[in-house]
Amino acid sequence: MLHYKQALPLLSWLLMLLGCSDGNDNTDNSTSNDFDLDETALSVSGYTKIYEDNFSSDLSNWNIWIGGAYNDELQFYQANNLTITNGILEIKAKQETVTGPVLPDSDELSDYDYTSGRIESDFEIAPTTSTQKIRISARIKLAEGYGMWPAFWSYGDPWPTHGEIDILEATGGKNNYVTNYFYGSQPGIPLTNDDITSEEITTSKNLTGSYHVYEVIWTKNSLTYLLDGTIVAVKQASEPGQNYIPEFYAKPQHIILNLAIGGTMFNNLDPSKVKTSSMYIDWVKVFRTE
């Protein structure tokens, strides 16, 4: 998910996605000739699809975050920045001045210079047996531009006692993103160490110019991250610093999609250089082995 949610209150609605993008994307929305998932091969290997959203109609399977967020982000999340066109969900970051609550359901108001979108699945998932695998997948074209923070992740409330799995977090570049996870035994206090759990993935693929499939395979003792069907990172509970993975086994998590602007992912962000764009999602799917 999005990093450093220290001092999080116990808010069930905290789970929704960050959105951040403005209309300056320089690519079209065509999904042809881009990577897609081989579901037949997954079925042969023992996976059963338990959820799918191709964004063919609306966001009825998702909750929309309305308000500001954590992590020193600059945006206000609102429904207007979420658009479905021809089976593609666009999360658009805009530079515009609005006033709204600092968090959903908060009475405290603040002024914002940017808006974006964030959604959270209305269902939760987790592996429930010691041998089961949960595979969370999405086909995404990332937002490009300075200050853009697109993310695809999952977590459960109260954070981080149900864990958090960051399948991807990017910072506006074309060829890299970050995987990570969080866990803590008390609300608002992570025990995990970013220096150990966070891993940057670098690829020759253009992640902002075409669609790619980002996945995590979640088991009791491991998190395996994939890009276009190829493993790019593995975190095993038996490895130093990764011993918290079993602690959130079987604890349900929601799926989050968002695009934030600025925040703690950036060092010394210069707001005057922020260049807004859009994040595009073709589909989200969840698979399970028995």
Short mmCIF file of C-alpha atoms in Angstrom, two decimals:
data_model
loop_
_atom_site.label_atom_id
_atom_site.label_comp_id
_atom_site.label_asym_id
_atom_site.label_seq_id
_atom_site.Cartn_x
_atom_site.Cartn_y
_atom_site.Cartn_z
CA MET A 1 0.00 0.00 0.00
CA LEU A 2 1.00 3.56 0.55
CA HIS A 3 3.74 3.93 3.08
CA TYR A 4 4.06 5.24 6.58
CA LYS A 5 0.54 5.42 7.94
CA GLN A 6 1.80 6.09 11.44
CA ALA A 7 -0.81 6.98 14.06
CA LEU A 8 -3.70 5.64 11.99
CA PRO A 9 -7.01 5.70 13.82
CA LEU A 10 -9.26 2.68 13.76
CA LEU A 11 -11.19 3.60 10.66
CA SER A 12 -12.90 0.96 8.59
CA TRP A 13 -13.08 3.28 5.64
CA LEU A 14 -9.30 3.82 5.71
CA LEU A 15 -9.03 1.00 3.23
CA MET A 16 -9.86 2.80 -0.01
CA LEU A 17 -7.57 3.61 -2.86
CA LEU A 18 -5.49 6.64 -3.52
CA GLY A 19 -6.05 8.36 -6.79
CA CYS A 20 -3.80 10.81 -8.43
CA SER A 21 -3.65 11.87 -12.09
CA ASP A 22 -4.36 14.83 -14.26
CA GLY A 23 -5.15 14.60 -17.90
CA ASN A 24 -1.63 14.78 -19.24
CA ASP A 25 -1.19 11.14 -20.19
CA ASN A 26 0.62 10.72 -23.49
CA THR A 27 -0.61 7.26 -24.44
CA ASP A 28 -3.87 5.87 -25.71
CA ASN A 29 -6.06 3.41 -23.85
CA SER A 30 -5.78 0.54 -26.30
CA THR A 31 -5.02 -2.76 -24.62
CA SER A 32 -4.06 -4.62 -27.79
CA ASN A 33 -0.53 -6.03 -28.09
CA ASP A 34 0.14 -5.43 -24.39
CA PHE A 35 0.77 -8.24 -21.92
CA ASP A 36 -2.22 -10.20 -20.63
CA LEU A 37 -2.65 -13.11 -18.25
CA ASP A 38 -2.81 -16.73 -19.41
CA GLU A 39 -5.75 -17.96 -17.35
CA THR A 40 -5.72 -21.37 -19.00
CA ALA A 41 -2.21 -21.97 -17.71
CA LEU A 42 -3.24 -20.82 -14.24
CA SER A 43 -6.16 -23.24 -14.27
CA VAL A 44 -3.90 -26.10 -15.28
CA SER A 45 -1.56 -25.24 -12.41
CA GLY A 46 -4.41 -25.47 -9.88
CA TYR A 47 -5.81 -21.95 -9.62
CA THR A 48 -9.52 -21.17 -9.56
CA LYS A 49 -10.73 -17.64 -10.29
CA ILE A 50 -12.83 -16.37 -7.38
CA TYR A 51 -13.23 -12.70 -8.39
CA GLU A 52 -13.07 -10.62 -11.56
CA ASP A 53 -13.90 -7.02 -12.44
CA ASN A 54 -13.37 -5.93 -16.05
CA PHE A 55 -14.78 -2.46 -15.39
CA SER A 56 -17.46 -3.00 -18.01
CA SER A 57 -20.13 -0.97 -16.23
CA ASP A 58 -19.63 0.72 -12.86
CA LEU A 59 -17.78 0.65 -9.53
CA SER A 60 -20.50 -1.16 -7.61
CA ASN A 61 -17.93 -3.68 -6.33
CA TRP A 62 -15.81 -0.92 -4.85
CA ASN A 63 -15.98 1.72 -2.15
CA ILE A 64 -14.86 5.22 -3.14
CA TRP A 65 -12.71 7.26 -0.77
CA ILE A 66 -13.89 10.85 -0.31
CA GLY A 67 -11.41 13.02 1.57
CA GLY A 68 -7.74 13.65 2.13
CA ALA A 69 -5.30 10.91 3.12
CA TYR A 70 -2.15 10.08 5.06
CA ASN A 71 1.56 10.03 4.19
CA ASP A 72 1.77 13.81 3.61
CA GLU A 73 0.00 13.40 0.28
CA LEU A 74 -1.24 16.51 -1.52
CA GLN A 75 -4.48 15.31 -3.11
CA PHE A 76 -8.16 15.26 -2.21
CA TYR A 77 -9.81 12.00 -3.26
CA GLN A 78 -13.19 12.30 -4.95
CA ALA A 79 -15.50 10.31 -7.21
CA ASN A 80 -15.19 12.78 -10.12
CA ASN A 81 -11.63 11.56 -10.76
CA LEU A 82 -12.77 7.99 -11.46
CA THR A 83 -14.02 7.27 -14.99
CA ILE A 84 -14.88 4.05 -16.83
CA THR A 85 -14.60 4.12 -20.64
CA ASN A 86 -14.67 1.07 -22.91
CA GLY A 87 -13.82 -1.30 -20.08
CA ILE A 88 -10.95 0.77 -18.68
CA LEU A 89 -10.95 2.48 -15.29
CA GLU A 90 -9.09 5.78 -15.37
CA ILE A 91 -7.89 7.32 -12.12
CA LYS A 92 -7.08 10.91 -13.02
CA ALA A 93 -4.98 13.37 -11.06
CA LYS A 94 -5.88 17.01 -11.56
CA GLN A 95 -4.46 20.32 -10.44
CA GLU A 96 -7.44 22.17 -9.04
CA THR A 97 -8.34 23.93 -5.80
CA VAL A 98 -10.95 22.28 -3.57
CA THR A 99 -11.92 22.26 0.09
CA GLY A 100 -12.91 19.05 1.83
CA PRO A 101 -12.54 16.81 4.88
CA VAL A 102 -9.05 15.74 5.89
CA LEU A 103 -10.33 12.15 6.06
CA PRO A 104 -13.64 10.50 5.16
CA ASP A 105 -16.32 11.30 7.76
CA SER A 106 -14.07 13.89 9.41
CA ASP A 107 -15.50 17.27 10.43
CA GLU A 108 -12.10 18.91 9.96
CA LEU A 109 -11.72 20.64 6.58
CA SER A 110 -8.63 21.52 4.58
CA ASP A 111 -7.76 23.20 1.26
CA TYR A 112 -6.20 21.12 -1.52
CA ASP A 113 -4.44 22.06 -4.75
CA TYR A 114 -4.87 18.62 -6.33
CA THR A 115 -7.59 15.99 -6.68
CA SER A 116 -7.45 12.31 -7.55
CA GLY A 117 -9.20 8.98 -6.93
CA ARG A 118 -8.97 5.98 -4.64
CA ILE A 119 -11.09 2.81 -4.44
CA GLU A 120 -11.25 -0.22 -2.17
CA SER A 121 -12.87 -3.59 -2.86
CA ASP A 122 -16.06 -4.25 -0.95
CA PHE A 123 -14.88 -7.81 -0.24
CA GLU A 124 -11.89 -9.17 1.69
CA ILE A 125 -9.57 -12.07 0.93
CA ALA A 126 -6.83 -14.09 2.63
CA PRO A 127 -5.34 -17.60 2.50
CA THR A 128 -7.20 -19.70 5.03
CA THR A 129 -5.26 -22.99 5.05
CA SER A 130 -1.56 -23.62 5.49
CA THR A 131 -1.18 -24.73 1.86
CA GLN A 132 -3.57 -22.34 0.12
CA LYS A 133 -2.37 -19.64 -2.29
CA ILE A 134 -4.19 -16.38 -2.99
CA ARG A 135 -3.13 -14.70 -6.24
CA ILE A 136 -4.13 -11.03 -6.62
CA SER A 137 -3.71 -9.67 -10.15
CA ALA A 138 -4.36 -6.46 -12.06
CA ARG A 139 -3.58 -5.21 -15.55
CA ILE A 140 -2.43 -1.61 -15.27
CA LYS A 141 -0.86 1.24 -17.21
CA LEU A 142 0.97 3.38 -14.66
CA ALA A 143 0.78 7.15 -14.29
CA GLU A 144 3.86 9.00 -15.50
CA GLY A 145 5.22 12.29 -14.19
CA TYR A 146 7.01 13.93 -11.30
CA GLY A 147 5.05 13.56 -8.06
CA MET A 148 2.78 10.75 -9.28
CA TRP A 149 2.38 7.85 -6.82
CA PRO A 150 0.19 5.11 -8.32
CA ALA A 151 -0.37 2.05 -6.15
CA PHE A 152 -1.98 -1.40 -6.21
CA TRP A 153 -2.10 -2.98 -2.76
CA SER A 154 -4.17 -4.67 -0.08
CA TYR A 155 -4.68 -4.36 3.66
CA GLY A 156 -7.18 -4.87 6.45
CA ASP A 157 -8.31 -2.86 9.44
CA PRO A 158 -7.16 -1.97 11.99
CA TRP A 159 -3.94 -1.18 10.13
CA PRO A 160 -1.44 -2.83 10.27
CA THR A 161 -2.72 -5.71 12.43
CA HIS A 162 -4.14 -7.50 9.36
CA GLY A 163 -1.03 -6.72 7.35
CA GLU A 164 -0.55 -4.74 4.17
CA ILE A 165 0.81 -6.04 0.87
CA ASP A 166 2.20 -3.47 -1.57
CA ILE A 167 2.03 -5.18 -4.95
CA LEU A 168 3.25 -2.06 -6.67
CA GLU A 169 4.07 1.51 -5.77
CA ALA A 170 5.62 3.75 -8.40
CA THR A 171 6.87 7.33 -8.42
CA GLY A 172 6.12 8.47 -11.96
CA GLY A 173 8.98 6.72 -13.75
CA LYS A 174 8.68 4.43 -16.77
CA ASN A 175 10.87 1.52 -15.70
CA ASN A 176 10.69 0.96 -11.96
CA TYR A 177 8.40 0.38 -9.02
CA VAL A 178 8.54 -0.90 -5.43
CA THR A 179 7.16 -3.96 -3.63
CA ASN A 180 6.75 -4.04 0.14
CA TYR A 181 4.63 -5.24 3.07
CA PHE A 182 3.73 -4.05 6.57
CA TYR A 183 2.63 -5.69 9.79
CA GLY A 184 2.16 -4.62 13.40
CA SER A 185 0.51 -6.18 16.42
CA GLN A 186 -1.01 -2.88 17.57
CA PRO A 187 -3.11 -0.42 15.52
CA GLY A 188 -1.06 2.32 13.87
CA ILE A 189 2.35 0.87 14.81
CA PRO A 190 4.22 -1.17 12.17
CA LEU A 191 6.88 -3.60 13.35
CA THR A 192 8.32 -4.23 9.90
CA ASN A 193 11.49 -2.52 8.72
CA ASP A 194 11.30 -0.82 5.30
CA ASP A 195 15.03 -1.20 4.81
CA ILE A 196 14.50 -4.97 4.74
CA THR A 197 10.98 -5.45 3.37
CA SER A 198 10.98 -2.85 0.58
CA GLU A 199 12.44 -3.86 -2.78
CA GLU A 200 12.77 -1.79 -5.95
CA ILE A 201 12.00 -3.55 -9.22
CA THR A 202 13.74 -2.24 -12.34
CA THR A 203 12.72 -3.38 -15.80
CA SER A 204 13.39 -2.51 -19.44
CA LYS A 205 9.63 -2.50 -20.03
CA ASN A 206 7.78 0.79 -20.40
CA LEU A 207 5.34 0.64 -17.49
CA THR A 208 3.66 3.97 -18.29
CA GLY A 209 3.31 3.47 -22.05
CA SER A 210 1.63 0.06 -22.09
CA TYR A 211 -0.37 -2.32 -19.91
CA HIS A 212 1.36 -4.84 -17.68
CA VAL A 213 0.11 -7.45 -15.22
CA TYR A 214 1.16 -6.97 -11.58
CA GLU A 215 0.57 -9.81 -9.13
CA VAL A 216 1.29 -11.17 -5.69
CA ILE A 217 0.93 -14.78 -4.57
CA TRP A 218 0.14 -14.75 -0.85
CA THR A 219 0.72 -17.89 1.21
CA LYS A 220 1.10 -18.51 4.93
CA ASN A 221 4.88 -18.08 4.82
CA SER A 222 5.66 -16.12 1.67
CA LEU A 223 4.85 -13.25 -0.67
CA THR A 224 5.81 -13.78 -4.32
CA TYR A 225 5.59 -10.77 -6.65
CA LEU A 226 5.25 -11.10 -10.42
CA LEU A 227 5.44 -8.75 -13.39
CA ASP A 228 3.90 -10.08 -16.62
CA GLY A 229 3.94 -13.61 -15.25
CA THR A 230 7.61 -13.53 -14.25
CA ILE A 231 8.70 -13.60 -10.61
CA VAL A 232 10.50 -10.37 -9.71
CA ALA A 233 10.66 -10.64 -5.90
CA VAL A 234 10.11 -13.26 -3.21
CA LYS A 235 9.81 -12.62 0.51
CA GLN A 236 10.05 -15.75 2.67
CA ALA A 237 9.22 -15.86 6.38
CA SER A 238 12.41 -17.86 6.94
CA GLU A 239 14.57 -14.95 5.72
CA PRO A 240 15.95 -12.30 8.10
CA GLY A 241 13.46 -9.48 8.65
CA GLN A 242 10.62 -11.24 6.84
CA ASN A 243 9.37 -13.18 9.86
CA TYR A 244 6.16 -11.13 10.16
CA ILE A 245 4.53 -12.63 7.06
CA PRO A 246 2.86 -15.53 8.96
CA GLU A 247 1.46 -13.05 11.49
CA PHE A 248 -1.18 -11.78 9.04
CA TYR A 249 -1.93 -15.14 7.45
CA ALA A 250 -5.72 -15.72 7.29
CA LYS A 251 -6.43 -12.09 8.26
CA PRO A 252 -8.73 -10.60 5.57
CA GLN A 253 -7.58 -7.71 3.40
CA HIS A 254 -9.30 -5.41 0.91
CA ILE A 255 -7.79 -4.65 -2.52
CA ILE A 256 -6.85 -1.01 -3.14
CA LEU A 257 -6.19 0.94 -6.35
CA ASN A 258 -5.16 4.57 -6.20
CA LEU A 259 -3.10 7.40 -7.53
CA ALA A 260 -1.62 9.72 -4.92
CA ILE A 261 0.27 12.98 -5.45
CA GLY A 262 3.44 13.68 -3.52
CA GLY A 263 3.88 12.23 -0.07
CA THR A 264 6.47 10.26 1.83
CA MET A 265 7.53 8.20 -1.20
CA PHE A 266 9.38 11.31 -2.40
CA ASN A 267 12.43 12.98 -0.89
CA ASN A 268 12.12 16.77 -0.73
CA LEU A 269 9.27 16.94 -3.23
CA ASP A 270 9.07 20.26 -5.12
CA PRO A 271 5.30 20.90 -5.59
CA SER A 272 6.02 23.38 -8.38
CA LYS A 273 7.39 20.54 -10.53
CA VAL A 274 4.46 18.14 -10.11
CA LYS A 275 3.16 16.89 -13.45
CA THR A 276 -0.22 15.21 -13.20
CA SER A 277 -1.37 12.29 -15.35
CA SER A 278 -3.60 9.21 -15.20
CA MET A 279 -3.43 5.60 -14.08
CA TYR A 280 -5.43 3.08 -16.16
CA ILE A 281 -6.73 -0.28 -14.95
CA ASP A 282 -8.02 -2.88 -17.43
CA TRP A 283 -9.09 -5.51 -14.90
CA VAL A 284 -8.63 -6.92 -11.40
CA LYS A 285 -8.76 -10.69 -10.74
CA VAL A 286 -8.25 -12.94 -7.75
CA PHE A 287 -7.35 -16.63 -7.96
CA ARG A 288 -7.09 -19.30 -5.28
CA THR A 289 -5.69 -22.78 -4.91
CA GLU A 290 -7.38 -25.25 -2.56
#
